């Protein structure tokens, strides 16, 4: 077993893992110093993750490697403790445009990563990917900030940086580009669809408070129906006001 | 006073605790509900299959002081008492693991207390254990409200603490949490009132096995207004609600299938006897 110190969203965590692949995976987030949380991934966690994987992807559970399962189990363990520090694991694509953070949420296959790619292709160096799969959102000094994490999706797109949340868009593929601000009663739906809901009661309460504070942090919230074209990024940028 | 607040001549009376060392209680106006117990006595209560709430803490611990008022508030609200394991009752003790009877105590609580990287037992405080018939049904380690510095305590945090301790008391007594309008929920559902007036219902713990997601309730909590997460199926909602109300799942499934569209309105009748339907909504009775 190897114990690795990492820092996620300024939260030092010690992860005890079995596979060398995991240690290598976490390298970009390594840190020294006293951890606030110590997580140990055991065989029990890996088997639980396998069972969850089997539910989501029937027939594929045998093909998934134990290394991948350990990574998934570690992410789950991290996601469960982040709320203790006003942070939440998200599912989405996050990038920074000239230092302003944008989070794209939506169902799997909705086009989040594709839309983020449109932004990169259209705006080049102005765009820096924070994380293309599992960014972290943290409330610090009253501000909602997006952070990178090692879990960057199949294209490994991301950087160990952070940016204040400027806009959140709930993305869906469509035949034409259409954006509108989210109504108040749609915002909880948008937030709950991209933020990890922990199982612990204290952590759940903290997560709901995080969502409440994100809602009132001054960021802009949109629903975005888009095509796969640079025009989608242009329309979104204009709507966001960046 | 006995450990669960009931007077019983067969049970030992526990002396009322001296909580004067807690600075956070100096201006506290409620009746204090703490009664002294030793580590050995707590272990013996577990073995005897008793139900009790136990606080392990000491007065000079700032985190302990930070949570004490809310814990006492929750105890008052639930009509319960707390057994207080003062880990510095003996002035010679420098570490919580050195208290008399720690080995017996640790043998019964080790899974929750944990061990360090060398395998040595840990015993951090504050730690509140809620025990029902000799089994820990809930525990809260440290501050449950996410306080990063005890000096940052405020009313919002205190209410958050009280809510979470209330879950423990409910589980210990196996009561359903009540919303102000009388809607009965189990202790595995958290209710959150947002700053914009939205009331959310979130399953935690075991309830998440059937019902994973958030539900938006109306202002009084009587109506389920909207399902906020796609991954929760109608069947899961029906099963969770059926369990809450103690009704057969089949009775609820058909109703949910008929009335649940996104967003949809499900009406829960309160305390009106089995399966009564009213108007366009579904009538369910609250059991018990």
Short mmCIF file of C-alpha atoms in Angstrom, two decimals, chain A residues 49-241:
data_model
loop_
_atom_site.label_atom_id
_atom_site.label_comp_id
_atom_site.label_asym_id
_atom_site.label_seq_id
_atom_site.Cartn_x
_atom_site.Cartn_y
_atom_site.Cartn_z
CA UNK A 49 -17.25 0.23 -7.12
CA UNK A 50 -17.38 -2.80 -9.36
CA UNK A 51 -20.97 -3.42 -8.31
CA UNK A 52 -21.88 0.19 -9.04
CA UNK A 53 -20.13 0.00 -12.40
CA UNK A 54 -22.04 -3.18 -13.21
CA UNK A 55 -25.34 -1.41 -12.54
CA UNK A 56 -24.45 1.50 -14.77
CA UNK A 57 -22.77 -0.53 -17.52
CA UNK A 58 -24.30 -4.01 -17.53
CA UNK A 59 -22.02 -6.60 -19.03
CA UNK A 60 -18.91 -4.45 -18.75
CA UNK A 61 -18.03 -4.95 -15.10
CA UNK A 62 -15.67 -7.84 -15.83
CA UNK A 63 -13.77 -5.86 -18.41
CA UNK A 64 -12.99 -2.88 -16.20
CA UNK A 65 -9.54 -3.06 -14.62
CA UNK A 66 -8.92 -3.01 -10.89
CA UNK A 67 -6.72 0.03 -11.43
CA UNK A 68 -9.62 1.94 -12.93
CA UNK A 69 -11.92 0.76 -10.16
CA UNK A 70 -9.45 2.01 -7.58
CA UNK A 71 -9.45 5.42 -9.24
CA UNK A 72 -13.23 5.51 -9.27
CA UNK A 73 -13.37 4.39 -5.65
CA UNK A 74 -10.88 7.06 -4.65
CA UNK A 75 -12.89 9.73 -6.44
CA UNK A 76 -16.01 8.59 -4.63
CA UNK A 77 -14.22 8.69 -1.29
CA UNK A 78 -12.92 12.19 -2.06
CA UNK A 79 -16.37 13.33 -3.14
CA UNK A 80 -17.84 12.15 0.16
CA UNK A 81 -15.44 14.23 2.28
CA UNK A 82 -15.16 17.42 0.21
CA UNK A 83 -18.39 18.91 1.65
CA UNK A 84 -16.74 19.03 5.06
CA UNK A 85 -14.66 21.87 3.66
CA UNK A 86 -17.34 23.69 1.67
CA UNK A 87 -16.39 21.88 -1.52
CA UNK A 88 -18.26 19.57 -3.87
CA UNK A 89 -17.27 17.20 -6.61
CA UNK A 90 -18.97 18.05 -9.87
CA UNK A 91 -19.71 16.28 -13.10
CA UNK A 92 -19.13 18.60 -16.03
CA UNK A 93 -16.64 20.38 -18.18
CA UNK A 94 -14.98 23.44 -16.67
CA UNK A 95 -12.72 25.97 -18.28
CA UNK A 96 -11.40 29.41 -17.69
CA UNK A 97 -11.83 32.18 -20.24
CA UNK A 98 -9.39 34.96 -19.42
CA UNK A 99 -9.55 33.97 -15.77
CA UNK A 100 -13.33 33.63 -15.55
CA UNK A 101 -14.63 30.16 -14.79
CA UNK A 102 -17.34 28.47 -16.84
CA UNK A 103 -18.95 25.18 -15.85
CA UNK A 104 -20.88 23.18 -18.42
CA UNK A 105 -23.29 20.68 -16.90
CA UNK A 106 -25.68 18.18 -18.43
CA UNK A 107 -26.37 14.52 -18.82
CA UNK A 108 -23.74 12.14 -20.12
CA UNK A 109 -23.55 12.54 -23.86
CA UNK A 110 -25.24 15.93 -23.79
CA UNK A 111 -22.27 17.57 -25.48
CA UNK A 112 -20.43 19.26 -22.62
CA UNK A 113 -16.93 18.25 -23.70
CA UNK A 114 -17.77 18.90 -27.34
CA UNK A 115 -19.00 22.39 -26.56
CA UNK A 116 -15.88 23.07 -24.49
CA UNK A 117 -13.84 22.00 -27.51
CA UNK A 118 -15.69 24.55 -29.62
CA UNK A 119 -14.58 27.23 -27.18
CA UNK A 120 -10.96 26.07 -27.35
CA UNK A 121 -10.98 25.98 -31.13
CA UNK A 122 -12.65 29.37 -31.46
CA UNK A 123 -10.82 31.28 -28.72
CA UNK A 124 -7.47 29.53 -28.54
CA UNK A 125 -5.19 30.76 -25.77
CA UNK A 126 -7.98 32.67 -24.04
CA UNK A 127 -9.35 29.31 -22.92
CA UNK A 128 -7.65 27.12 -20.36
CA UNK A 129 -9.24 23.82 -19.47
CA UNK A 130 -9.73 23.39 -15.74
CA UNK A 131 -11.19 19.92 -15.99
CA UNK A 132 -13.19 18.07 -18.64
CA UNK A 133 -14.96 15.56 -16.42
CA UNK A 134 -14.88 15.99 -12.65
CA UNK A 135 -13.97 19.51 -11.53
CA UNK A 136 -14.37 20.63 -7.94
CA UNK A 137 -16.43 23.58 -6.78
CA UNK A 138 -15.51 25.24 -3.53
CA UNK A 139 -16.92 28.19 -1.60
CA UNK A 140 -14.05 30.25 -0.26
CA UNK A 141 -14.45 33.65 1.36
CA UNK A 142 -17.95 33.86 -0.05
CA UNK A 143 -16.81 33.16 -3.61
CA UNK A 144 -17.56 30.03 -5.65
CA UNK A 145 -14.38 28.78 -7.31
CA UNK A 146 -13.80 26.01 -9.84
CA UNK A 147 -10.80 23.76 -9.32
CA UNK A 148 -9.12 21.08 -11.36
CA UNK A 149 -8.78 17.50 -10.28
CA UNK A 150 -6.84 14.48 -11.52
CA UNK A 151 -10.05 12.95 -12.92
CA UNK A 152 -10.01 14.70 -16.26
CA UNK A 153 -12.04 12.42 -18.51
CA UNK A 154 -11.08 10.21 -21.41
CA UNK A 155 -9.05 12.93 -23.15
CA UNK A 156 -7.18 13.88 -19.97
CA UNK A 157 -7.99 17.55 -20.40
CA UNK A 158 -7.35 19.73 -17.40
CA UNK A 159 -4.93 21.79 -15.42
CA UNK A 160 -4.24 22.18 -11.74
CA UNK A 161 -5.66 25.70 -11.62
CA UNK A 162 -8.70 27.47 -10.31
CA UNK A 163 -10.96 30.27 -11.42
CA UNK A 164 -13.96 32.02 -9.90
CA UNK A 165 -17.26 30.69 -11.21
CA UNK A 166 -18.60 33.23 -13.67
CA UNK A 167 -21.19 31.18 -15.56
CA UNK A 168 -22.85 27.80 -15.43
CA UNK A 169 -24.66 26.43 -18.46
CA UNK A 170 -26.82 23.34 -18.63
CA UNK A 171 -25.98 21.93 -22.04
CA UNK A 172 -28.09 19.96 -24.48
CA UNK A 173 -27.54 19.13 -28.12
CA UNK A 174 -30.06 20.66 -30.49
CA UNK A 175 -30.61 21.58 -34.10
CA UNK A 176 -29.81 25.22 -33.52
CA UNK A 177 -28.18 27.42 -30.90
CA UNK A 178 -30.48 28.79 -28.25
CA UNK A 179 -29.61 30.21 -24.86
CA UNK A 180 -31.70 31.64 -22.12
CA UNK A 181 -31.10 32.42 -18.48
CA UNK A 182 -32.27 29.72 -16.11
CA UNK A 183 -35.40 30.53 -14.19
CA UNK A 184 -35.08 30.40 -10.42
CA UNK A 185 -36.99 27.16 -10.17
CA UNK A 186 -34.77 25.56 -12.83
CA UNK A 187 -31.57 26.45 -11.06
CA UNK A 188 -31.88 23.81 -8.35
CA UNK A 189 -32.40 21.23 -11.08
CA UNK A 190 -29.26 22.40 -12.87
CA UNK A 191 -27.15 22.40 -9.74
CA UNK A 192 -28.38 19.06 -8.45
CA UNK A 193 -27.67 17.45 -11.81
CA UNK A 194 -23.97 18.27 -11.72
CA UNK A 195 -23.02 18.22 -8.05
CA UNK A 196 -22.25 15.00 -6.19
CA UNK A 197 -24.79 14.24 -3.47
CA UNK A 198 -22.98 12.54 -0.57
CA UNK A 199 -24.49 9.85 1.60
CA UNK A 200 -23.59 11.31 4.99
CA UNK A 201 -26.22 13.58 6.53
CA UNK A 202 -23.73 16.24 7.63
CA UNK A 203 -22.08 16.21 4.23
CA UNK A 204 -25.44 16.36 2.47
CA UNK A 205 -26.44 19.38 4.52
CA UNK A 206 -23.15 21.04 3.64
CA UNK A 207 -23.67 20.23 -0.04
CA UNK A 208 -27.12 21.77 -0.05
CA UNK A 209 -25.66 24.88 1.56
CA UNK A 210 -22.95 24.96 -1.09
CA UNK A 211 -25.60 24.79 -3.82
CA UNK A 212 -27.52 27.56 -2.07
CA UNK A 213 -24.43 29.75 -1.95
CA UNK A 214 -23.51 29.01 -5.56
CA UNK A 215 -27.00 30.11 -6.47
CA UNK A 216 -26.46 33.45 -4.79
CA UNK A 217 -22.76 33.99 -5.56
CA UNK A 218 -23.34 36.30 -8.51
CA UNK A 219 -22.59 33.80 -11.26
CA UNK A 220 -24.81 33.64 -14.33
CA UNK A 221 -26.88 30.58 -15.11
CA UNK A 222 -28.13 29.49 -18.49
CA UNK A 223 -29.68 26.69 -20.37
CA UNK A 224 -27.81 26.13 -23.61
CA UNK A 225 -29.08 24.22 -26.58
CA UNK A 226 -26.33 24.07 -29.15
CA UNK A 227 -24.99 22.66 -32.36
CA UNK A 228 -21.44 21.40 -32.84
CA UNK A 229 -19.98 24.54 -34.30
CA UNK A 230 -17.94 27.56 -33.27
CA UNK A 231 -21.09 29.64 -33.51
CA UNK A 232 -22.32 27.88 -30.38
CA UNK A 233 -19.31 29.13 -28.43
CA UNK A 234 -19.75 32.62 -29.87
CA UNK A 235 -23.42 32.74 -28.92
CA UNK A 236 -22.67 31.45 -25.43
CA UNK A 237 -19.86 33.93 -24.88
CA UNK A 238 -22.08 36.80 -25.90
CA UNK A 239 -24.85 35.61 -23.61
CA UNK A 240 -22.47 35.09 -20.69
CA UNK A 241 -21.10 38.57 -21.15
#
